[in-house]
């Protein structure tokens, strides 16, 4: 068993937090985990990409190769499109619907979602709206952890435990907000076509 | 894994970044002190040593003014017989090169390990120089791990080697190793060395010509011994194919992981030598070359091994790699790059052909540098052909739209010297934009030069009270000390100002800058407001990556 994931988003959205929670949950499930991240210049409001490889035997490269990703998990739809070449045939592109328009030539929500609709296997989650409804407007990234949980071999209770520990330092209220965001993401993914 | 033999019984398993694995290896090797200047992708080495929870075993030292002072402090620890780690990014080793190269002439005493993280692909750097070249230049040993476990083990081994051969030992990381996470098995920690000065004393440490000539001869004579050590170290591993002939692959560093990722797709498994030691294992290389008529070198960075092979091997051997273009001469390796080099076809994947707009990094919303650049633009409007020399840090992003405020970014501290030179060449106004930590790192000597001739220029210190780009480390001196330094080196107090960088103060900032641009002589303006993420970090709040 091997699951290769490409994570993408915009610096500041919490892409690395998503990677860290999924990696820790996979480790607790007994899988071998390789995870890349980039710090420094790349993280200041620019495009962020991380690789996460989960397998039942050690994997070699930290990189996901083109044409091999089981999942592109994106917190922003334009950044999702940037990762398409990593998908294997039949791989899933799972993205938040909400654009981060911090560049002058962002094509805008309608155009980007129309482009995504031309791809073979995609699921788009209204993550910002779900995060607001869950009372956790800053937890868009946790909504997407919930959305991804349905397609990953990670038990929900282990993911919940990892989220609790990841946010424990920020107090019980933030923990509960993120758990609510996680559940909202799970429910949304259960309804989304994929 | 060959490095397993380096380790004793496992005592714990952790999931660690390459940087963290290196720090843990140094701790468990019994370091007494560690020194560093922040720089991506090496920063998390020191961050890891300073992390909460380490209180009981935290080595002395910490962040330094620059890589050279960090290196010299580590060298002093070694002189006193204890083990020290010094960590930096690849271009930081240029700053520390005087100390590094000459420390390989003295006979170091306590283990001295130099952790250097290269940045192939230039994710967060101005070049992709290869630290193996500088290590060879200095006649130091260099070890190159290929994963997090090896990083831990080789860092421990590096201290042993340093004491055995009396040499600084470089551990070379690259971005994708430094910033990738994987499980690492730890072994029992070793105790620190006692403080005990080198019995050889001045004979080993005073590089007056008489001593230096003798020590240099000894160092050169040591080379063959180091090569014999490399060949026997077990860190370099040779697996010959069942039959001679065919392709031989030489990997170095994480090139091995990319190669192993795709090798099973080849119809015939090539012979494979992985090198992790510099000097290179010459006997193993010759053995592979005798077995295989064609060689392919897969290494991250420059064609270092490839070029040494042209020297070590008879010319009839065909050697391919970055030098011959089989692998691109620049940029990072990846399994896809290695696939192509091995002649494997690209994998099928979904296509999306429409070009997408890029999303370069940018200054944070609310960043004080935004206000300073807005004020600078106002002040420079309608002036003649001047120059604004930039420097290294978050504020380098001021070179991009919408600010487009900087015309240069070359190396740490360069802005002040370059503005002075441009002023000498006749450009007016000449402005240097430099961050507070960069100013302390290497801007102060250039400012002294500018004072000496009262250069017709304005230095704008963008003081955000943090090393922002690398995660908000605290600079070597608090910001309240910058003005005393500026005045202390002799800047005219009438032309030295501290102003607040704030959106509501942009016009007032522009007025001060305008006045000093009009002044025929040197002026310094320190624009102060704390970096927002650094402020949150200090308050213990969440800082998104």
JSON list of N, CA and C in Angstrom, two decimals, chain A residues 10 12 14-16 27 34-37 39 41 43-44 46-47 53 60-63 65-68 76 79 82 84-85 87 100 102-103 105 115 170, chain B residues 15 40 44 123-124 175-176 179-182 257-258 260-261 334-336 347-350 352 354 356-362 394 397 468-469 542 544-545:
[
{"chain": "A", "resi": 10, "resn": "UNK", "atom": "N", "xyz": [-1.62, 28.60, -0.42]},
{"chain": "A", "resi": 10, "resn": "UNK", "atom": "CA", "xyz": [-0.93, 29.88, -0.41]},
{"chain": "A", "resi": 10, "resn": "UNK", "atom": "C", "xyz": [-0.31, 30.05, 0.98]},
{"chain": "A", "resi": 12, "resn": "UNK", "atom": "N", "xyz": [0.57, 30.96, 4.49]},
{"chain": "A", "resi": 12, "resn": "UNK", "atom": "CA", "xyz": [-0.29, 31.54, 5.50]},
{"chain": "A", "resi": 12, "resn": "UNK", "atom": "C", "xyz": [-1.61, 30.79, 5.67]},
{"chain": "A", "resi": 14, "resn": "UNK", "atom": "N", "xyz": [-1.94, 27.54, 6.04]},
{"chain": "A", "resi": 14, "resn": "UNK", "atom": "CA", "xyz": [-1.83, 26.38, 6.92]},
{"chain": "A", "resi": 14, "resn": "UNK", "atom": "C", "xyz": [-1.61, 25.06, 6.19]},
{"chain": "A", "resi": 15, "resn": "UNK", "atom": "N", "xyz": [-0.97, 25.12, 5.03]},
{"chain": "A", "resi": 15, "resn": "UNK", "atom": "CA", "xyz": [-0.69, 23.88, 4.29]},
{"chain": "A", "resi": 15, "resn": "UNK", "atom": "C", "xyz": [0.19, 22.94, 5.12]},
{"chain": "A", "resi": 16, "resn": "UNK", "atom": "N", "xyz": [1.22, 23.51, 5.76]},
{"chain": "A", "resi": 16, "resn": "UNK", "atom": "CA", "xyz": [2.13, 22.65, 6.51]},
{"chain": "A", "resi": 16, "resn": "UNK", "atom": "C", "xyz": [1.45, 22.05, 7.74]},
{"chain": "A", "resi": 27, "resn": "UNK", "atom": "N", "xyz": [1.49, 8.09, 10.93]},
{"chain": "A", "resi": 27, "resn": "UNK", "atom": "CA", "xyz": [2.51, 7.45, 11.76]},
{"chain": "A", "resi": 27, "resn": "UNK", "atom": "C", "xyz": [1.84, 6.61, 12.86]},
{"chain": "A", "resi": 34, "resn": "UNK", "atom": "N", "xyz": [6.87, 9.88, 4.77]},
{"chain": "A", "resi": 34, "resn": "UNK", "atom": "CA", "xyz": [7.88, 10.86, 4.33]},
{"chain": "A", "resi": 34, "resn": "UNK", "atom": "C", "xyz": [7.12, 12.15, 4.02]},
{"chain": "A", "resi": 35, "resn": "UNK", "atom": "N", "xyz": [7.62, 13.26, 4.52]},
{"chain": "A", "resi": 35, "resn": "UNK", "atom": "CA", "xyz": [6.90, 14.53, 4.31]},
{"chain": "A", "resi": 35, "resn": "UNK", "atom": "C", "xyz": [7.90, 15.64, 4.03]},
{"chain": "A", "resi": 36, "resn": "UNK", "atom": "N", "xyz": [7.67, 16.38, 2.95]},
{"chain": "A", "resi": 36, "resn": "UNK", "atom": "CA", "xyz": [8.54, 17.53, 2.67]},
{"chain": "A", "resi": 36, "resn": "UNK", "atom": "C", "xyz": [7.81, 18.81, 3.03]},
{"chain": "A", "resi": 37, "resn": "UNK", "atom": "N", "xyz": [8.57, 19.84, 3.29]},
{"chain": "A", "resi": 37, "resn": "UNK", "atom": "CA", "xyz": [7.98, 21.17, 3.44]},
{"chain": "A", "resi": 37, "resn": "UNK", "atom": "C", "xyz": [9.03, 22.17, 3.01]},
{"chain": "A", "resi": 39, "resn": "UNK", "atom": "N", "xyz": [10.47, 26.17, 3.75]},
{"chain": "A", "resi": 39, "resn": "UNK", "atom": "CA", "xyz": [10.42, 27.32, 4.64]},
{"chain": "A", "resi": 39, "resn": "UNK", "atom": "C", "xyz": [11.05, 28.51, 3.93]},
{"chain": "A", "resi": 41, "resn": "UNK", "atom": "N", "xyz": [11.74, 31.94, 1.97]},
{"chain": "A", "resi": 41, "resn": "UNK", "atom": "CA", "xyz": [11.22, 32.82, 0.94]},
{"chain": "A", "resi": 41, "resn": "UNK", "atom": "C", "xyz": [9.87, 32.34, 0.40]},
{"chain": "A", "resi": 43, "resn": "UNK", "atom": "N", "xyz": [7.41, 31.01, 1.71]},
{"chain": "A", "resi": 43, "resn": "UNK", "atom": "CA", "xyz": [6.22, 30.93, 2.56]},
{"chain": "A", "resi": 43, "resn": "UNK", "atom": "C", "xyz": [5.52, 32.27, 2.73]},
{"chain": "A", "resi": 44, "resn": "UNK", "atom": "N", "xyz": [6.04, 33.34, 2.15]},
{"chain": "A", "resi": 44, "resn": "UNK", "atom": "CA", "xyz": [5.48, 34.67, 2.39]},
{"chain": "A", "resi": 44, "resn": "UNK", "atom": "C", "xyz": [4.38, 34.99, 1.38]},
{"chain": "A", "resi": 46, "resn": "UNK", "atom": "N", "xyz": [3.22, 33.36, -0.94]},
{"chain": "A", "resi": 46, "resn": "UNK", "atom": "CA", "xyz": [3.42, 32.77, -2.26]},
{"chain": "A", "resi": 46, "resn": "UNK", "atom": "C", "xyz": [2.85, 31.37, -2.33]},
{"chain": "A", "resi": 47, "resn": "UNK", "atom": "N", "xyz": [3.00, 30.73, -3.50]},
{"chain": "A", "resi": 47, "resn": "UNK", "atom": "CA", "xyz": [2.52, 29.37, -3.67]},
{"chain": "A", "resi": 47, "resn": "UNK", "atom": "C", "xyz": [3.30, 28.44, -2.75]},
{"chain": "A", "resi": 53, "resn": "UNK", "atom": "N", "xyz": [4.03, 11.22, 1.65]},
{"chain": "A", "resi": 53, "resn": "UNK", "atom": "CA", "xyz": [3.98, 9.85, 1.16]},
{"chain": "A", "resi": 53, "resn": "UNK", "atom": "C", "xyz": [3.73, 8.92, 2.34]},
{"chain": "A", "resi": 60, "resn": "UNK", "atom": "N", "xyz": [11.48, 5.65, -0.82]},
{"chain": "A", "resi": 60, "resn": "UNK", "atom": "CA", "xyz": [12.82, 6.23, -0.99]},
{"chain": "A", "resi": 60, "resn": "UNK", "atom": "C", "xyz": [12.76, 7.74, -1.10]},
{"chain": "A", "resi": 61, "resn": "UNK", "atom": "N", "xyz": [12.30, 8.24, -2.26]},
{"chain": "A", "resi": 61, "resn": "UNK", "atom": "CA", "xyz": [12.36, 9.68, -2.49]},
{"chain": "A", "resi": 61, "resn": "UNK", "atom": "C", "xyz": [11.34, 10.41, -1.62]},
{"chain": "A", "resi": 62, "resn": "UNK", "atom": "N", "xyz": [11.66, 11.64, -1.26]},
{"chain": "A", "resi": 62, "resn": "UNK", "atom": "CA", "xyz": [10.68, 12.50, -0.59]},
{"chain": "A", "resi": 62, "resn": "UNK", "atom": "C", "xyz": [9.70, 13.09, -1.58]},
{"chain": "A", "resi": 63, "resn": "UNK", "atom": "N", "xyz": [10.04, 13.00, -2.86]},
{"chain": "A", "resi": 63, "resn": "UNK", "atom": "CA", "xyz": [9.22, 13.62, -3.89]},
{"chain": "A", "resi": 63, "resn": "UNK", "atom": "C", "xyz": [8.12, 12.70, -4.35]},
{"chain": "A", "resi": 65, "resn": "UNK", "atom": "N", "xyz": [6.30, 11.79, -7.74]},
{"chain": "A", "resi": 65, "resn": "UNK", "atom": "CA", "xyz": [6.66, 11.95, -9.16]},
{"chain": "A", "resi": 65, "resn": "UNK", "atom": "C", "xyz": [5.44, 12.39, -9.96]},
{"chain": "A", "resi": 66, "resn": "UNK", "atom": "N", "xyz": [5.70, 12.99, -11.09]},
{"chain": "A", "resi": 66, "resn": "UNK", "atom": "CA", "xyz": [4.61, 13.30, -12.02]},
{"chain": "A", "resi": 66, "resn": "UNK", "atom": "C", "xyz": [3.87, 12.01, -12.38]},
{"chain": "A", "resi": 67, "resn": "UNK", "atom": "N", "xyz": [2.55, 12.11, -12.45]},
{"chain": "A", "resi": 67, "resn": "UNK", "atom": "CA", "xyz": [1.75, 10.95, -12.87]},
{"chain": "A", "resi": 67, "resn": "UNK", "atom": "C", "xyz": [1.61, 9.88, -11.81]},
{"chain": "A", "resi": 68, "resn": "UNK", "atom": "N", "xyz": [1.90, 10.17, -10.54]},
{"chain": "A", "resi": 68, "resn": "UNK", "atom": "CA", "xyz": [1.82, 9.13, -9.51]},
{"chain": "A", "resi": 68, "resn": "UNK", "atom": "C", "xyz": [0.97, 9.51, -8.31]},
{"chain": "A", "resi": 76, "resn": "UNK", "atom": "N", "xyz": [-6.55, 26.02, -2.08]},
{"chain": "A", "resi": 76, "resn": "UNK", "atom": "CA", "xyz": [-6.88, 27.13, -2.98]},
{"chain": "A", "resi": 76, "resn": "UNK", "atom": "C", "xyz": [-6.93, 26.56, -4.39]},
{"chain": "A", "resi": 79, "resn": "UNK", "atom": "N", "xyz": [-3.99, 27.03, -6.96]},
{"chain": "A", "resi": 79, "resn": "UNK", "atom": "CA", "xyz": [-2.84, 26.23, -6.55]},
{"chain": "A", "resi": 79, "resn": "UNK", "atom": "C", "xyz": [-3.08, 24.75, -6.81]},
{"chain": "A", "resi": 82, "resn": "UNK", "atom": "N", "xyz": [-2.14, 24.02, -10.36]},
{"chain": "A", "resi": 82, "resn": "UNK", "atom": "CA", "xyz": [-0.70, 23.98, -10.57]},
{"chain": "A", "resi": 82, "resn": "UNK", "atom": "C", "xyz": [-0.12, 22.58, -10.37]},
{"chain": "A", "resi": 84, "resn": "UNK", "atom": "N", "xyz": [-1.61, 19.59, -11.23]},
{"chain": "A", "resi": 84, "resn": "UNK", "atom": "CA", "xyz": [-2.32, 18.55, -11.99]},
{"chain": "A", "resi": 84, "resn": "UNK", "atom": "C", "xyz": [-1.37, 17.48, -12.55]},
{"chain": "A", "resi": 85, "resn": "UNK", "atom": "N", "xyz": [-0.18, 17.90, -12.97]},
{"chain": "A", "resi": 85, "resn": "UNK", "atom": "CA", "xyz": [0.74, 16.94, -13.60]},
{"chain": "A", "resi": 85, "resn": "UNK", "atom": "C", "xyz": [1.19, 15.85, -12.63]},
{"chain": "A", "resi": 87, "resn": "UNK", "atom": "N", "xyz": [-0.86, 14.18, -10.68]},
{"chain": "A", "resi": 87, "resn": "UNK", "atom": "CA", "xyz": [-1.90, 13.16, -10.52]},
{"chain": "A", "resi": 87, "resn": "UNK", "atom": "C", "xyz": [-1.64, 11.95, -11.40]},
{"chain": "A", "resi": 100, "resn": "UNK", "atom": "N", "xyz": [-7.67, 32.67, -3.31]},
{"chain": "A", "resi": 100, "resn": "UNK", "atom": "CA", "xyz": [-6.93, 33.71, -2.58]},
{"chain": "A", "resi": 100, "resn": "UNK", "atom": "C", "xyz": [-6.41, 34.66, -3.65]},
{"chain": "A", "resi": 102, "resn": "UNK", "atom": "N", "xyz": [-4.54, 37.30, -4.11]},
{"chain": "A", "resi": 102, "resn": "UNK", "atom": "CA", "xyz": [-3.49, 38.23, -3.67]},
{"chain": "A", "resi": 102, "resn": "UNK", "atom": "C", "xyz": [-2.50, 38.54, -4.79]},
{"chain": "A", "resi": 103, "resn": "UNK", "atom": "N", "xyz": [-2.85, 38.19, -6.02]},
{"chain": "A", "resi": 103, "resn": "UNK", "atom": "CA", "xyz": [-2.04, 38.56, -7.18]},
{"chain": "A", "resi": 103, "resn": "UNK", "atom": "C", "xyz": [-2.94, 39.29, -8.17]},
{"chain": "A", "resi": 105, "resn": "UNK", "atom": "N", "xyz": [-3.24, 39.20, -11.36]},
{"chain": "A", "resi": 105, "resn": "UNK", "atom": "CA", "xyz": [-3.77, 38.49, -12.53]},
{"chain": "A", "resi": 105, "resn": "UNK", "atom": "C", "xyz": [-4.43, 37.16, -12.17]},
{"chain": "A", "resi": 115, "resn": "UNK", "atom": "N", "xyz": [-12.18, 25.68, -15.07]},
{"chain": "A", "resi": 115, "resn": "UNK", "atom": "CA", "xyz": [-11.01, 24.88, -15.50]},
{"chain": "A", "resi": 115, "resn": "UNK", "atom": "C", "xyz": [-10.96, 23.55, -14.75]},
{"chain": "A", "resi": 170, "resn": "UNK", "atom": "N", "xyz": [-3.57, 26.17, 22.05]},
{"chain": "A", "resi": 170, "resn": "UNK", "atom": "CA", "xyz": [-4.34, 27.41, 21.83]},
{"chain": "A", "resi": 170, "resn": "UNK", "atom": "C", "xyz": [-5.66, 27.42, 22.61]},
{"chain": "B", "resi": 15, "resn": "UNK", "atom": "N", "xyz": [10.09, 11.21, 14.70]},
{"chain": "B", "resi": 15, "resn": "UNK", "atom": "CA", "xyz": [9.92, 11.72, 13.34]},
{"chain": "B", "resi": 15, "resn": "UNK", "atom": "C", "xyz": [10.57, 13.10, 13.30]},
{"chain": "B", "resi": 40, "resn": "UNK", "atom": "N", "xyz": [17.78, 29.92, 5.57]},
{"chain": "B", "resi": 40, "resn": "UNK", "atom": "CA", "xyz": [17.05, 28.80, 4.99]},
{"chain": "B", "resi": 40, "resn": "UNK", "atom": "C", "xyz": [17.96, 28.07, 4.01]},
{"chain": "B", "resi": 44, "resn": "UNK", "atom": "N", "xyz": [16.48, 25.46, 11.09]},
{"chain": "B", "resi": 44, "resn": "UNK", "atom": "CA", "xyz": [15.85, 24.60, 12.10]},
{"chain": "B", "resi": 44, "resn": "UNK", "atom": "C", "xyz": [16.86, 23.75, 12.87]},
{"chain": "B", "resi": 123, "resn": "UNK", "atom": "N", "xyz": [15.40, 27.78, -3.70]},
{"chain": "B", "resi": 123, "resn": "UNK", "atom": "CA", "xyz": [14.08, 28.06, -3.13]},
{"chain": "B", "resi": 123, "resn": "UNK", "atom": "C", "xyz": [14.10, 29.35, -2.33]},
{"chain": "B", "resi": 124, "resn": "UNK", "atom": "N", "xyz": [15.22, 29.61, -1.67]},
{"chain": "B", "resi": 124, "resn": "UNK", "atom": "CA", "xyz": [15.28, 30.75, -0.76]},
{"chain": "B", "resi": 124, "resn": "UNK", "atom": "C", "xyz": [16.71, 31.29, -0.70]},
{"chain": "B", "resi": 175, "resn": "UNK", "atom": "N", "xyz": [18.25, 21.21, 0.66]},
{"chain": "B", "resi": 175, "resn": "UNK", "atom": "CA", "xyz": [16.92, 21.64, 1.10]},
{"chain": "B", "resi": 175, "resn": "UNK", "atom": "C", "xyz": [15.97, 20.48, 1.35]},
{"chain": "B", "resi": 176, "resn": "UNK", "atom": "N", "xyz": [15.91, 19.54, 0.41]},
{"chain": "B", "resi": 176, "resn": "UNK", "atom": "CA", "xyz": [14.90, 18.49, 0.51]},
{"chain": "B", "resi": 176, "resn": "UNK", "atom": "C", "xyz": [15.22, 17.47, 1.58]},
{"chain": "B", "resi": 179, "resn": "UNK", "atom": "N", "xyz": [14.54, 19.84, 5.04]},
{"chain": "B", "resi": 179, "resn": "UNK", "atom": "CA", "xyz": [13.14, 20.18, 5.28]},
{"chain": "B", "resi": 179, "resn": "UNK", "atom": "C", "xyz": [12.19, 19.04, 4.95]},
{"chain": "B", "resi": 180, "resn": "UNK", "atom": "N", "xyz": [12.68, 17.82, 5.04]},
{"chain": "B", "resi": 180, "resn": "UNK", "atom": "CA", "xyz": [11.79, 16.67, 4.92]},
{"chain": "B", "resi": 180, "resn": "UNK", "atom": "C", "xyz": [11.83, 15.91, 6.24]},
{"chain": "B", "resi": 181, "resn": "UNK", "atom": "N", "xyz": [10.72, 15.25, 6.51]},
{"chain": "B", "resi": 181, "resn": "UNK", "atom": "CA", "xyz": [10.53, 14.60, 7.80]},
{"chain": "B", "resi": 181, "resn": "UNK", "atom": "C", "xyz": [10.44, 13.10, 7.61]},
{"chain": "B", "resi": 182, "resn": "UNK", "atom": "N", "xyz": [11.11, 12.36, 8.49]},
{"chain": "B", "resi": 182, "resn": "UNK", "atom": "CA", "xyz": [11.02, 10.92, 8.43]},
{"chain": "B", "resi": 182, "resn": "UNK", "atom": "C", "xyz": [11.42, 10.35, 9.80]},
{"chain": "B", "resi": 257, "resn": "UNK", "atom": "N", "xyz": [18.13, 8.33, -3.25]},
{"chain": "B", "resi": 257, "resn": "UNK", "atom": "CA", "xyz": [16.70, 8.05, -3.02]},
{"chain": "B", "resi": 257, "resn": "UNK", "atom": "C", "xyz": [15.92, 8.18, -4.32]},
{"chain": "B", "resi": 258, "resn": "UNK", "atom": "N", "xyz": [16.25, 9.18, -5.12]},
{"chain": "B", "resi": 258, "resn": "UNK", "atom": "CA", "xyz": [15.54, 9.35, -6.39]},
{"chain": "B", "resi": 258, "resn": "UNK", "atom": "C", "xyz": [15.85, 8.18, -7.33]},
{"chain": "B", "resi": 260, "resn": "UNK", "atom": "N", "xyz": [16.76, 5.04, -6.38]},
{"chain": "B", "resi": 260, "resn": "UNK", "atom": "CA", "xyz": [16.09, 3.82, -5.90]},
{"chain": "B", "resi": 260, "resn": "UNK", "atom": "C", "xyz": [14.59, 3.87, -6.18]},
{"chain": "B", "resi": 261, "resn": "UNK", "atom": "N", "xyz": [14.04, 5.07, -6.25]},
{"chain": "B", "resi": 261, "resn": "UNK", "atom": "CA", "xyz": [12.62, 5.24, -6.52]},
{"chain": "B", "resi": 261, "resn": "UNK", "atom": "C", "xyz": [12.25, 4.68, -7.90]},
{"chain": "B", "resi": 334, "resn": "UNK", "atom": "N", "xyz": [15.07, 15.17, -9.01]},
{"chain": "B", "resi": 334, "resn": "UNK", "atom": "CA", "xyz": [13.78, 14.60, -8.59]},
{"chain": "B", "resi": 334, "resn": "UNK", "atom": "C", "xyz": [13.71, 13.23, -9.25]},
{"chain": "B", "resi": 335, "resn": "UNK", "atom": "N", "xyz": [12.78, 12.39, -8.82]},
{"chain": "B", "resi": 335, "resn": "UNK", "atom": "CA", "xyz": [12.64, 11.11, -9.51]},
{"chain": "B", "resi": 335, "resn": "UNK", "atom": "C", "xyz": [12.36, 11.30, -11.00]},
{"chain": "B", "resi": 336, "resn": "UNK", "atom": "N", "xyz": [11.63, 12.37, -11.35]},
{"chain": "B", "resi": 336, "resn": "UNK", "atom": "CA", "xyz": [11.33, 12.59, -12.76]},
{"chain": "B", "resi": 336, "resn": "UNK", "atom": "C", "xyz": [12.59, 12.93, -13.55]},
{"chain": "B", "resi": 347, "resn": "UNK", "atom": "N", "xyz": [5.95, 9.39, -17.18]},
{"chain": "B", "resi": 347, "resn": "UNK", "atom": "CA", "xyz": [4.69, 8.72, -16.88]},
{"chain": "B", "resi": 347, "resn": "UNK", "atom": "C", "xyz": [3.51, 9.51, -17.45]},
{"chain": "B", "resi": 348, "resn": "UNK", "atom": "N", "xyz": [2.47, 8.76, -17.77]},
{"chain": "B", "resi": 348, "resn": "UNK", "atom": "CA", "xyz": [1.23, 9.40, -18.24]},
{"chain": "B", "resi": 348, "resn": "UNK", "atom": "C", "xyz": [0.59, 10.15, -17.07]},
{"chain": "B", "resi": 349, "resn": "UNK", "atom": "N", "xyz": [0.07, 11.32, -17.34]},
{"chain": "B", "resi": 349, "resn": "UNK", "atom": "CA", "xyz": [-0.65, 12.04, -16.29]},
{"chain": "B", "resi": 349, "resn": "UNK", "atom": "C", "xyz": [-1.67, 12.97, -16.92]},
{"chain": "B", "resi": 350, "resn": "UNK", "atom": "N", "xyz": [-2.69, 13.38, -16.14]},
{"chain": "B", "resi": 350, "resn": "UNK", "atom": "CA", "xyz": [-3.68, 14.30, -16.68]},
{"chain": "B", "resi": 350, "resn": "UNK", "atom": "C", "xyz": [-3.00, 15.61, -17.07]},
{"chain": "B", "resi": 352, "resn": "UNK", "atom": "N", "xyz": [-3.11, 19.77, -17.96]},
{"chain": "B", "resi": 352, "resn": "UNK", "atom": "CA", "xyz": [-3.81, 21.04, -17.93]},
{"chain": "B", "resi": 352, "resn": "UNK", "atom": "C", "xyz": [-2.89, 22.06, -18.57]},
{"chain": "B", "resi": 354, "resn": "UNK", "atom": "N", "xyz": [-3.36, 25.21, -19.94]},
{"chain": "B", "resi": 354, "resn": "UNK", "atom": "CA", "xyz": [-3.47, 26.67, -19.86]},
{"chain": "B", "resi": 354, "resn": "UNK", "atom": "C", "xyz": [-2.39, 27.22, -18.92]},
{"chain": "B", "resi": 356, "resn": "UNK", "atom": "N", "xyz": [-0.75, 29.29, -16.11]},
{"chain": "B", "resi": 356, "resn": "UNK", "atom": "CA", "xyz": [-1.33, 29.88, -14.91]},
{"chain": "B", "resi": 356, "resn": "UNK", "atom": "C", "xyz": [-0.46, 31.04, -14.44]},
{"chain": "B", "resi": 357, "resn": "UNK", "atom": "N", "xyz": [-1.06, 32.08, -13.88]},
{"chain": "B", "resi": 357, "resn": "UNK", "atom": "CA", "xyz": [-0.25, 33.17, -13.34]},
{"chain": "B", "resi": 357, "resn": "UNK", "atom": "C", "xyz": [0.56, 32.68, -12.15]},
{"chain": "B", "resi": 358, "resn": "UNK", "atom": "N", "xyz": [1.79, 33.17, -12.05]},
{"chain": "B", "resi": 358, "resn": "UNK", "atom": "CA", "xyz": [2.63, 32.78, -10.91]},
{"chain": "B", "resi": 358, "resn": "UNK", "atom": "C", "xyz": [2.16, 33.46, -9.64]},
{"chain": "B", "resi": 359, "resn": "UNK", "atom": "N", "xyz": [2.59, 32.90, -8.52]},
{"chain": "B", "resi": 359, "resn": "UNK", "atom": "CA", "xyz": [2.24, 33.52, -7.24]},
{"chain": "B", "resi": 359, "resn": "UNK", "atom": "C", "xyz": [3.52, 33.64, -6.43]},
{"chain": "B", "resi": 360, "resn": "UNK", "atom": "N", "xyz": [4.28, 34.72, -6.69]},
{"chain": "B", "resi": 360, "resn": "UNK", "atom": "CA", "xyz": [5.53, 34.88, -5.95]},
{"chain": "B", "resi": 360, "resn": "UNK", "atom": "C", "xyz": [5.25, 35.25, -4.50]},
{"chain": "B", "resi": 361, "resn": "UNK", "atom": "N", "xyz": [6.23, 35.04, -3.62]},
{"chain": "B", "resi": 361, "resn": "UNK", "atom": "CA", "xyz": [6.05, 35.46, -2.23]},
{"chain": "B", "resi": 361, "resn": "UNK", "atom": "C", "xyz": [5.90, 36.97, -2.14]},
{"chain": "B", "resi": 362, "resn": "UNK", "atom": "N", "xyz": [5.33, 37.46, -1.08]},
{"chain": "B", "resi": 362, "resn": "UNK", "atom": "CA", "xyz": [5.15, 38.91, -0.92]},
{"chain": "B", "resi": 362, "resn": "UNK", "atom": "C", "xyz": [5.22, 39.28, 0.55]},
{"chain": "B", "resi": 394, "resn": "UNK", "atom": "N", "xyz": [13.48, 39.54, 4.28]},
{"chain": "B", "resi": 394, "resn": "UNK", "atom": "CA", "xyz": [12.10, 39.71, 3.81]},
{"chain": "B", "resi": 394, "resn": "UNK", "atom": "C", "xyz": [11.99, 40.94, 2.91]},
{"chain": "B", "resi": 397, "resn": "UNK", "atom": "N", "xyz": [11.85, 41.47, -0.86]},
{"chain": "B", "resi": 397, "resn": "UNK", "atom": "CA", "xyz": [10.61, 41.38, -1.63]},
{"chain": "B", "resi": 397, "resn": "UNK", "atom": "C", "xyz": [10.14, 42.76, -2.08]},
{"chain": "B", "resi": 468, "resn": "UNK", "atom": "N", "xyz": [13.26, 38.24, 10.10]},
{"chain": "B", "resi": 468, "resn": "UNK", "atom": "CA", "xyz": [11.90, 37.89, 9.73]},
{"chain": "B", "resi": 468, "resn": "UNK", "atom": "C", "xyz": [11.81, 36.69, 8.80]},
{"chain": "B", "resi": 469, "resn": "UNK", "atom": "N", "xyz": [12.62, 36.70, 7.76]},
{"chain": "B", "resi": 469, "resn": "UNK", "atom": "CA", "xyz": [12.48, 35.69, 6.70]},
{"chain": "B", "resi": 469, "resn": "UNK", "atom": "C", "xyz": [12.66, 34.26, 7.22]},
{"chain": "B", "resi": 542, "resn": "UNK", "atom": "N", "xyz": [-0.22, 31.57, 17.46]},
{"chain": "B", "resi": 542, "resn": "UNK", "atom": "CA", "xyz": [-0.05, 30.77, 16.26]},
{"chain": "B", "resi": 542, "resn": "UNK", "atom": "C", "xyz": [0.49, 31.63, 15.13]},
{"chain": "B", "resi": 544, "resn": "UNK", "atom": "N", "xyz": [0.91, 31.06, 11.18]},
{"chain": "B", "resi": 544, "resn": "UNK", "atom": "CA", "xyz": [0.78, 30.13, 10.06]},
{"chain": "B", "resi": 544, "resn": "UNK", "atom": "C", "xyz": [2.08, 30.12, 9.28]},
{"chain": "B", "resi": 545, "resn": "UNK", "atom": "N", "xyz": [2.38, 28.99, 8.65]},
{"chain": "B", "resi": 545, "resn": "UNK", "atom": "CA", "xyz": [3.62, 28.92, 7.89]},
{"chain": "B", "resi": 545, "resn": "UNK", "atom": "C", "xyz": [3.54, 29.86, 6.73]}
]
